[in-house]
Coordinates of C-alpha atoms and ligand atoms in Angstrom, one line a residue:
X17 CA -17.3 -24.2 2.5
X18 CA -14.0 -21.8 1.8
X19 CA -13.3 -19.2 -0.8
X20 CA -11.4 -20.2 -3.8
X21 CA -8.9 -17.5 -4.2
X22 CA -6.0 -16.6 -7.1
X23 CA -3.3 -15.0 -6.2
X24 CA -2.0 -13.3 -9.5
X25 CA 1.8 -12.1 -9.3
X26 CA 2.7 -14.6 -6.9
X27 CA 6.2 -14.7 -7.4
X28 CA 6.6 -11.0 -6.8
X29 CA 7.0 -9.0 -4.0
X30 CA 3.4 -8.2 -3.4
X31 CA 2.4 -11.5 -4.5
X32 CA 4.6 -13.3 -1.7
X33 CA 3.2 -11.5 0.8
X34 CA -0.4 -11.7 0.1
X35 CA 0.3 -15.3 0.5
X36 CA 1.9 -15.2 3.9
X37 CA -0.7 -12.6 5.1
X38 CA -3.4 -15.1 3.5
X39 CA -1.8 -17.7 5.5
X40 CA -0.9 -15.9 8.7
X41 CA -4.9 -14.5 9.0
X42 CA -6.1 -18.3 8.4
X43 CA -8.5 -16.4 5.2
X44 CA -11.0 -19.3 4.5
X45 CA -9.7 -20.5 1.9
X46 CA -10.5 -24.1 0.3
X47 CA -7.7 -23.7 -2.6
X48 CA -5.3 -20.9 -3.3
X49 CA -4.0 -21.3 -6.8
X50 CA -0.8 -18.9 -7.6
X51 CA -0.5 -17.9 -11.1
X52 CA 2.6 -15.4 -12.7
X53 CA 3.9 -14.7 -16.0
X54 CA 5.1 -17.9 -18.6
X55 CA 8.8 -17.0 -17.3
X56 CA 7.9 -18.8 -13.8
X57 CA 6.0 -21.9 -14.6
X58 CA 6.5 -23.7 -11.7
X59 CA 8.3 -21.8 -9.3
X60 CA 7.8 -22.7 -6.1
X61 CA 6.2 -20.4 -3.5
X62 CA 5.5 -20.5 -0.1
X63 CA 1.4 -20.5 1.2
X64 CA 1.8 -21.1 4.9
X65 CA 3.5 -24.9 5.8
X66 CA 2.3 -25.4 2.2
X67 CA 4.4 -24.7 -1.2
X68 CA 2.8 -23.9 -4.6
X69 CA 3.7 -24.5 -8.1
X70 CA 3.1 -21.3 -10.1
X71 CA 1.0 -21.3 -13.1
X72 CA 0.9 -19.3 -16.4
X73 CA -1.9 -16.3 -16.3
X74 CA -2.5 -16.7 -20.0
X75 CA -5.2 -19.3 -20.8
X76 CA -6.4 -19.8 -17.2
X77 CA -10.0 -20.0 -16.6
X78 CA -11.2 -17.8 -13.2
X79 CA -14.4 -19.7 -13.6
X80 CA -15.4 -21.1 -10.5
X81 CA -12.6 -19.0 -8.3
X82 CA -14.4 -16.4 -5.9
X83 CA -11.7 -13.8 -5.4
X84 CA -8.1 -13.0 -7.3
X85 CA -6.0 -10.7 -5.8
X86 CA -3.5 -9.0 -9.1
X87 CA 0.3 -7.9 -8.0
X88 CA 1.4 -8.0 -11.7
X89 CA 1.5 -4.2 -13.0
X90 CA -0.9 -2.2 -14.8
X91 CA -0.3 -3.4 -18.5
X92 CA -0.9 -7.6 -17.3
X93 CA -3.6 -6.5 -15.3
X94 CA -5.5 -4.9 -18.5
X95 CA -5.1 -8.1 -20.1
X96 CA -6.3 -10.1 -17.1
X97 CA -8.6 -8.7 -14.8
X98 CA -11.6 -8.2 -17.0
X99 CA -11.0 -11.9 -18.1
X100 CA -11.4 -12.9 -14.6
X101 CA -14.5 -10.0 -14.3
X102 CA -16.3 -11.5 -16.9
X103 CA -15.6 -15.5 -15.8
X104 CA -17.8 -14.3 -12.5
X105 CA -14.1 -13.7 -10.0
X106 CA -14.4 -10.6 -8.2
X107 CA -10.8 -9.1 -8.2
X108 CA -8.9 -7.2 -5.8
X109 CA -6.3 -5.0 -7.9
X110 CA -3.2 -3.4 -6.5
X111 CA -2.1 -1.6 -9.6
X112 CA -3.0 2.0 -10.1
X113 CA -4.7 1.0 -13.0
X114 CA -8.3 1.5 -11.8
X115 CA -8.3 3.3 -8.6
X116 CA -9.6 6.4 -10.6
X117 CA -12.1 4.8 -12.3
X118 CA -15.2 6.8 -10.5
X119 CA -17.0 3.2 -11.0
X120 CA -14.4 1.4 -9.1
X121 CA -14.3 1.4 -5.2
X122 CA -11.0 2.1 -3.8
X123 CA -11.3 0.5 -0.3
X124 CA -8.7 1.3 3.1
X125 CA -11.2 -0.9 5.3
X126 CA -10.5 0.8 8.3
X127 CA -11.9 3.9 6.3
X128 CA -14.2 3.4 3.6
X129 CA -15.6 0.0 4.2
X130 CA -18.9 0.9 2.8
X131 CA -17.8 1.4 -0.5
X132 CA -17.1 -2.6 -0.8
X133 CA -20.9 -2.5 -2.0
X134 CA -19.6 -0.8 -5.3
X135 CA -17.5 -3.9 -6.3
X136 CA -20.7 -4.9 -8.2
X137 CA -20.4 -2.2 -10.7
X138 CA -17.2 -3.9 -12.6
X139 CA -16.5 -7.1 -10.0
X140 CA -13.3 -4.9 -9.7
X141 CA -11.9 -3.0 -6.5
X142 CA -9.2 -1.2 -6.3
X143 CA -5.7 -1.2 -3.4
X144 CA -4.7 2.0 -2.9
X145 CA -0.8 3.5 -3.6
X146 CA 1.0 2.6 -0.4
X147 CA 2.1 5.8 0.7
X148 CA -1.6 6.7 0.3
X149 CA -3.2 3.4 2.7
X150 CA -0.8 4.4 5.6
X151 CA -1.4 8.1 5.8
X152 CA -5.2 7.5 5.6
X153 CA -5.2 5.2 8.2
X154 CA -3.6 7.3 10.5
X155 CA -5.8 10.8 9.2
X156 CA -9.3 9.2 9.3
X157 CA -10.0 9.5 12.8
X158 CA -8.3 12.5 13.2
X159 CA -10.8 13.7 10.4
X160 CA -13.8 12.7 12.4
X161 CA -13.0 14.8 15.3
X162 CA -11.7 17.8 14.0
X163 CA -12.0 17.8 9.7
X164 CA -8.4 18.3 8.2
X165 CA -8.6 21.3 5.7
X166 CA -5.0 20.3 4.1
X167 CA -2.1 17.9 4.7
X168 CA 1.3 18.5 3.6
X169 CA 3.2 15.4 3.6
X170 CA 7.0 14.2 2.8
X171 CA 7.5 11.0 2.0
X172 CA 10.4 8.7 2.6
X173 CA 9.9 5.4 0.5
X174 CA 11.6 2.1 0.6
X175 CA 12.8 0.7 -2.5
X176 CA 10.6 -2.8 -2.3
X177 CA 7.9 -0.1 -3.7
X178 CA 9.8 -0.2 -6.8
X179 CA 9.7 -4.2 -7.0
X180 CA 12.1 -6.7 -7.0
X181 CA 14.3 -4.8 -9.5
X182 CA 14.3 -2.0 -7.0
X183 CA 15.2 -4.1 -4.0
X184 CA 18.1 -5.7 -6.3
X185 CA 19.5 -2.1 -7.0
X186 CA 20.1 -1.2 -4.0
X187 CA 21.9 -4.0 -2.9
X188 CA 23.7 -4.5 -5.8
X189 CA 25.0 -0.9 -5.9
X190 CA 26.2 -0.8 -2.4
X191 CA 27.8 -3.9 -2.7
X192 CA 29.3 -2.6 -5.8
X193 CA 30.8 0.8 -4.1
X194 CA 33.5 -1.7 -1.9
X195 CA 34.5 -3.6 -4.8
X196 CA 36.4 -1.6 -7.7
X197 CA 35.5 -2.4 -10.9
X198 CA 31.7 -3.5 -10.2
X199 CA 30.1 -0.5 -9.9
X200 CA 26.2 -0.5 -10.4
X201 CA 24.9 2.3 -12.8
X202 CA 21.3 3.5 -11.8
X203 CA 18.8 1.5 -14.2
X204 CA 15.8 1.1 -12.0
X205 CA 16.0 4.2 -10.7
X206 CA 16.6 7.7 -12.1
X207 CA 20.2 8.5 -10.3
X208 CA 22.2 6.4 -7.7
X209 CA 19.9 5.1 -4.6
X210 CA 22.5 3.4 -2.5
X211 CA 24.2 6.0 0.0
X212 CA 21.4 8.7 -1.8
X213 CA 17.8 9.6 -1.8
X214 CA 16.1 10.7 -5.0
X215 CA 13.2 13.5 -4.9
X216 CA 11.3 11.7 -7.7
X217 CA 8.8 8.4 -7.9
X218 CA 6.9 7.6 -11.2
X219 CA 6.5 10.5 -13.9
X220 CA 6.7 14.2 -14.1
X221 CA 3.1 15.6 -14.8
X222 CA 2.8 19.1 -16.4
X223 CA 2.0 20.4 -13.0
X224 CA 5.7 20.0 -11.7
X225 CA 4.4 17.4 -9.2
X226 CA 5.4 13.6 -9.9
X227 CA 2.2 11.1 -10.6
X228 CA 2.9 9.9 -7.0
X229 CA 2.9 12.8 -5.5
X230 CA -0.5 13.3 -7.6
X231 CA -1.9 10.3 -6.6
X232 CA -1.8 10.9 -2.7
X233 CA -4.0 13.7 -3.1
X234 CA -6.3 12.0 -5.8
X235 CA -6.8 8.5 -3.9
X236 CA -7.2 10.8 -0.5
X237 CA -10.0 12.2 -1.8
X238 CA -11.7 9.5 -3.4
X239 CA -11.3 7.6 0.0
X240 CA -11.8 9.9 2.6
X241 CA -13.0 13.2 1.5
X242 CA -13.2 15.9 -1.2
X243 CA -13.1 18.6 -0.1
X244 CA -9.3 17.2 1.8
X245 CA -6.5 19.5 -0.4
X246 CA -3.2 17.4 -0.3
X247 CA 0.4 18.5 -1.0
X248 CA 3.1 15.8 -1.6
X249 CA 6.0 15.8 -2.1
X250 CA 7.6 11.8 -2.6
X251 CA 11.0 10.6 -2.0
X252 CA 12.8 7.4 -2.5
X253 CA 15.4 6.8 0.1
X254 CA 17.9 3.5 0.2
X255 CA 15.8 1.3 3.2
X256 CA 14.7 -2.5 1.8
X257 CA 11.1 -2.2 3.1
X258 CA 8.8 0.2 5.4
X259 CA 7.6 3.7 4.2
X260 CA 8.0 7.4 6.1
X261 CA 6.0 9.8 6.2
X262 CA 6.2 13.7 7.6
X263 CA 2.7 14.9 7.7
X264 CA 1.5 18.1 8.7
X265 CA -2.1 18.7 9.4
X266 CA -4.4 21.9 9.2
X267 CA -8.1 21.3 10.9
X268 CA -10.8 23.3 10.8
X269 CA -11.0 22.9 14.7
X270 CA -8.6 23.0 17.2
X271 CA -7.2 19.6 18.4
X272 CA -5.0 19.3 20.9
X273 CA -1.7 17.0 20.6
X274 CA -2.8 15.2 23.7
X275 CA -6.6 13.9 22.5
X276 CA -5.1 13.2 18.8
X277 CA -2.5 10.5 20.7
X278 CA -5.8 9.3 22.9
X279 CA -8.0 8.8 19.5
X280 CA -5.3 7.5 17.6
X281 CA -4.2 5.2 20.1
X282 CA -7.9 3.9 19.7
X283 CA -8.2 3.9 16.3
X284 CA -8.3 0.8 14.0
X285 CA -5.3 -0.7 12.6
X286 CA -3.0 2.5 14.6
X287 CA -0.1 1.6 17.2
X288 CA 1.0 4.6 18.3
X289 CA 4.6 4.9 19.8
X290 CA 5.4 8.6 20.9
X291 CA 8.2 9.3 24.0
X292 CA 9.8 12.3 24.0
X293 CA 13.0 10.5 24.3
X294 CA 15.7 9.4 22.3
X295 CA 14.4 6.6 20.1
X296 CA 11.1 7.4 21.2
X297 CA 9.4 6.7 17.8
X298 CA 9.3 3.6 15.4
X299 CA 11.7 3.8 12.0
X300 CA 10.9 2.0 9.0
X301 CA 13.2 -1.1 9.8
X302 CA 11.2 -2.1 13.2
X303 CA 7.6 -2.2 11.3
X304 CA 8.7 -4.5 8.8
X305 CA 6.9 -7.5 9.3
X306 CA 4.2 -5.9 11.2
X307 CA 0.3 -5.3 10.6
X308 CA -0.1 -2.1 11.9
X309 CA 0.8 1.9 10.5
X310 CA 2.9 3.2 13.6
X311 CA 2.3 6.7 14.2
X312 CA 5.2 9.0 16.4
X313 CA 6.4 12.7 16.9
X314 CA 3.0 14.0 17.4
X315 CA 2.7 17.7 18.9
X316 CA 1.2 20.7 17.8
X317 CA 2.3 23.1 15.2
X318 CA 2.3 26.5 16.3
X319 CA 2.8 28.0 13.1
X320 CA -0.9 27.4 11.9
X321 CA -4.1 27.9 13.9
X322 CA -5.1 24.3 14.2
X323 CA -2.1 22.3 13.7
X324 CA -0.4 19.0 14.0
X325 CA 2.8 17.2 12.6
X326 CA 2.9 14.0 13.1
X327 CA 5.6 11.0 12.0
X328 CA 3.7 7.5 10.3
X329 CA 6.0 4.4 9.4
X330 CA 4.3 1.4 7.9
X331 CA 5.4 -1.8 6.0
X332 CA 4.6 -0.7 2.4
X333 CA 4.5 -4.6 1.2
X334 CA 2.0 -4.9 3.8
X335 CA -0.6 -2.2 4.7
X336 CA 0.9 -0.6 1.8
X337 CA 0.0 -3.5 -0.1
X338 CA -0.8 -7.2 0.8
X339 CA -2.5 -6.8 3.9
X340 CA -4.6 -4.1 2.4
X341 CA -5.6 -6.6 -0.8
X342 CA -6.6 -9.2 2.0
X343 CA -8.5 -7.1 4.5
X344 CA -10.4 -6.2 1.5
X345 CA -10.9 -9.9 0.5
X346 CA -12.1 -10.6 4.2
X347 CA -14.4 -7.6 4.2
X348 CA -15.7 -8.5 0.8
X349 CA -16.2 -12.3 2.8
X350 CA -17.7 -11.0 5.5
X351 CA -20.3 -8.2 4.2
X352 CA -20.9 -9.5 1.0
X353 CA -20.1 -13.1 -0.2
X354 CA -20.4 -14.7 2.9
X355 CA -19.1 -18.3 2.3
X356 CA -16.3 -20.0 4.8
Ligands
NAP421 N1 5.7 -2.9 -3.8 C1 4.8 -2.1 -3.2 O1 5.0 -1.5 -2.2 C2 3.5 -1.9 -3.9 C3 2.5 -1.2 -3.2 C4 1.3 -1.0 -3.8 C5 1.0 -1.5 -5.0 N2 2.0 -2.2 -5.7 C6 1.7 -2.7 -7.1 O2 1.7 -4.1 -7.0 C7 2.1 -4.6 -8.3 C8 3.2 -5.6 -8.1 O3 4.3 -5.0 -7.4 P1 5.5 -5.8 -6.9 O4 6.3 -4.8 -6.0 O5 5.1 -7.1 -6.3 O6 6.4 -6.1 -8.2 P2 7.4 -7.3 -8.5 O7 8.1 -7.7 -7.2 O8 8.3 -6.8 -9.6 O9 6.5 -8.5 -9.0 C9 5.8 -8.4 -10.2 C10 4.9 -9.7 -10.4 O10 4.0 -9.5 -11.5 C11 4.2 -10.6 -12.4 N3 4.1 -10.2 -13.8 C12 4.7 -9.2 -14.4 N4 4.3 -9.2 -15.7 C13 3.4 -10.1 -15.9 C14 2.6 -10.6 -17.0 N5 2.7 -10.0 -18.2 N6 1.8 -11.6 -16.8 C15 1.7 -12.2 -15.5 N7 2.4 -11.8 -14.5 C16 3.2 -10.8 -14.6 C17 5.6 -11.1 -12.1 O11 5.7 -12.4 -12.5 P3 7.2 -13.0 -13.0 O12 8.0 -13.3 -11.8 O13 6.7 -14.2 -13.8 O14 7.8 -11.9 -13.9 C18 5.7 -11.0 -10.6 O15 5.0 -12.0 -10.0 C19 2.4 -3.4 -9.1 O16 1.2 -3.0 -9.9 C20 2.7 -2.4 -8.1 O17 2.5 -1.1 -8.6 C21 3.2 -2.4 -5.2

């Protein structure tokens, strides 16, 4: 016997994917049921050869469904996950709404798998920010060998982070700059994105630092370490899908360039592409599609006693996202619920 699974947000961005991903990984499922707001009663979506008709969230009764994974914002999550809590459906949330809910595990599986045990507390767990999953994926096992005191990282994010709306911006807008008279003012985003890139995702804290750029260092923590200090800054570049990121590493013990390729090209969920040659590394348009966080550009930085740089390029609707939700669902399967 399979898992009965919900897939809430299904008509979204996130939502889409987890169903492909569901489909692609053959997750044991007996029925997938894909629910989204009243606006797209029965909109079709795609589950493998199969296609869905997508149901209202309000009124529906989790009872007897194993697992929901939520794409559909913090303020509809609110409403609906601790419906589907209570009615016994453990759910997999990718808004930020819980991750810093010290009850709450917030899983990367190739990195924190143990703390699946903690989705008993609330019969919630959390999906980490998307800039967040990749970089931790690609730190971890550096971490292991040779404990990372601080990480400065620059991020270069697609707009699919921003949703649909953000996807339809940018192509709107640079449609718009060839044809006079339909211009696309910024609505989505703070200032033009299309031929731009914008230093600023989510809110400005009192800090200075935007809640992104907060949350990188906060979900770090609570998933890998501590005692990890993180400084981000984020950045919203005009790419459809696949997030950048510059990181710079300080360890408290030397590592050399050489042995961080050999462990990362060992590690879990890592493909590491690195040539000292033109085109030598993977950009964000040739990992769309793709499981893995692709790691380039690594070498040693002098500047530091125990440095690295390193480049990490990831599908953010992916590992950033979708594929993260449904590793989770399979390691919840595997370790825990054990049905299929
Ligand atoms: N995109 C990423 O890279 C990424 C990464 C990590 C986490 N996330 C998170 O994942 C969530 C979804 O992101 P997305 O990019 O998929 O957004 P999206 O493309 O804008 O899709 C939003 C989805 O949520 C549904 N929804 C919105 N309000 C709802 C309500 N009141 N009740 C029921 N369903 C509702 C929408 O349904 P309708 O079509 O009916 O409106 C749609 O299916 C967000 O919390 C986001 O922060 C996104």
């Amino acid at each position: 016997m399979g898992y009965k699974v919900v897939v809430a947000g299904a008509t979204g961005n996130v939502g889409r994917e987890m169903l492909n991903i569901l489909a692609e990984r053959q997750f044991p499922a007996d029925e997938v049921v894909a629910l989204a707001s009243r606006r797209s009663l029965g909109t079709e979506v795609s589950y493998g050869d199969k296609t869905l008709k997508t149901k209202d969230i309000e009124g529906f009764d989790f009872t007897g469904y194993d697992i929901a994974l939520f794409a559909i914002g913090s303020d509809a999550t609110k409403i609906y996950a601790p419906i589907a809590a209570s009615q016994g459906c453990v759910v997999i949330d990718n808004s930020s709404l819980y991750r810093y809910d010290p009850e709450i595990p917030l899983i990367v599986p190739e990195v924190n798998p143990d703390a699946i045990e903690d989705y008993r507390n609330k019969m919630i767990i959390a999906n980490p920010n998307c800039s967040t999953a990749q970089m931790v994926v690609a730190l971890k096992p550096l971490h292991d060998r040779a404990r990372i005191k601080r990480v400065v990282v620059s991020t270069y994010q697609s707009v699919s982070g921003a949703g649909k709306e953000g996807i339809d911006e940018l192509w709107d807008q640079t449609k718009g700059m060839y044809v006079p008279g339909q211009e696309v003012a910024p609505k989505k985003f703070q200032k033009q994105i299309a031929f731009n890139v914008i230093p600023q995702i989510d809110v400005f804290l009192d800090s200075g630092d935007t809640k992104e750029e907060w949350k990188m260092a906060a979900e770090t923590k609570k998933i890998m370490d501590t005692s990890i200090k993180v400084t981000a800054t984020c950045v919203r570049v005009p790419v459809f899908v696949g997030h950048s990121e510059s990181i710079n590493v300080e360890f408290e013990d030397f590592l050399d360039e050489d042995e961080a390729r050999d462990i990362l090209r060992e590690a879990p969920g890592v493909l590491v592409v690195d040539k000292r040659e033109p085109g030598g590394y993977v950009t964000p348009v040739e990992c769309v599609g793709d499981f893995a966080t692709f790691v380039s550009r690594i070498r040693q930085d002098v500047t530091v006693e125990n440095g690295l740089n390193l480049w990490c390029v990831s599908d953010n609707l992916r590992k950033g996202a979708a594929l993260n939700t449904v590793q989770i669902a399979e390691l919840l399967g595997n370790r825990v619920l054990k049905k299929g």
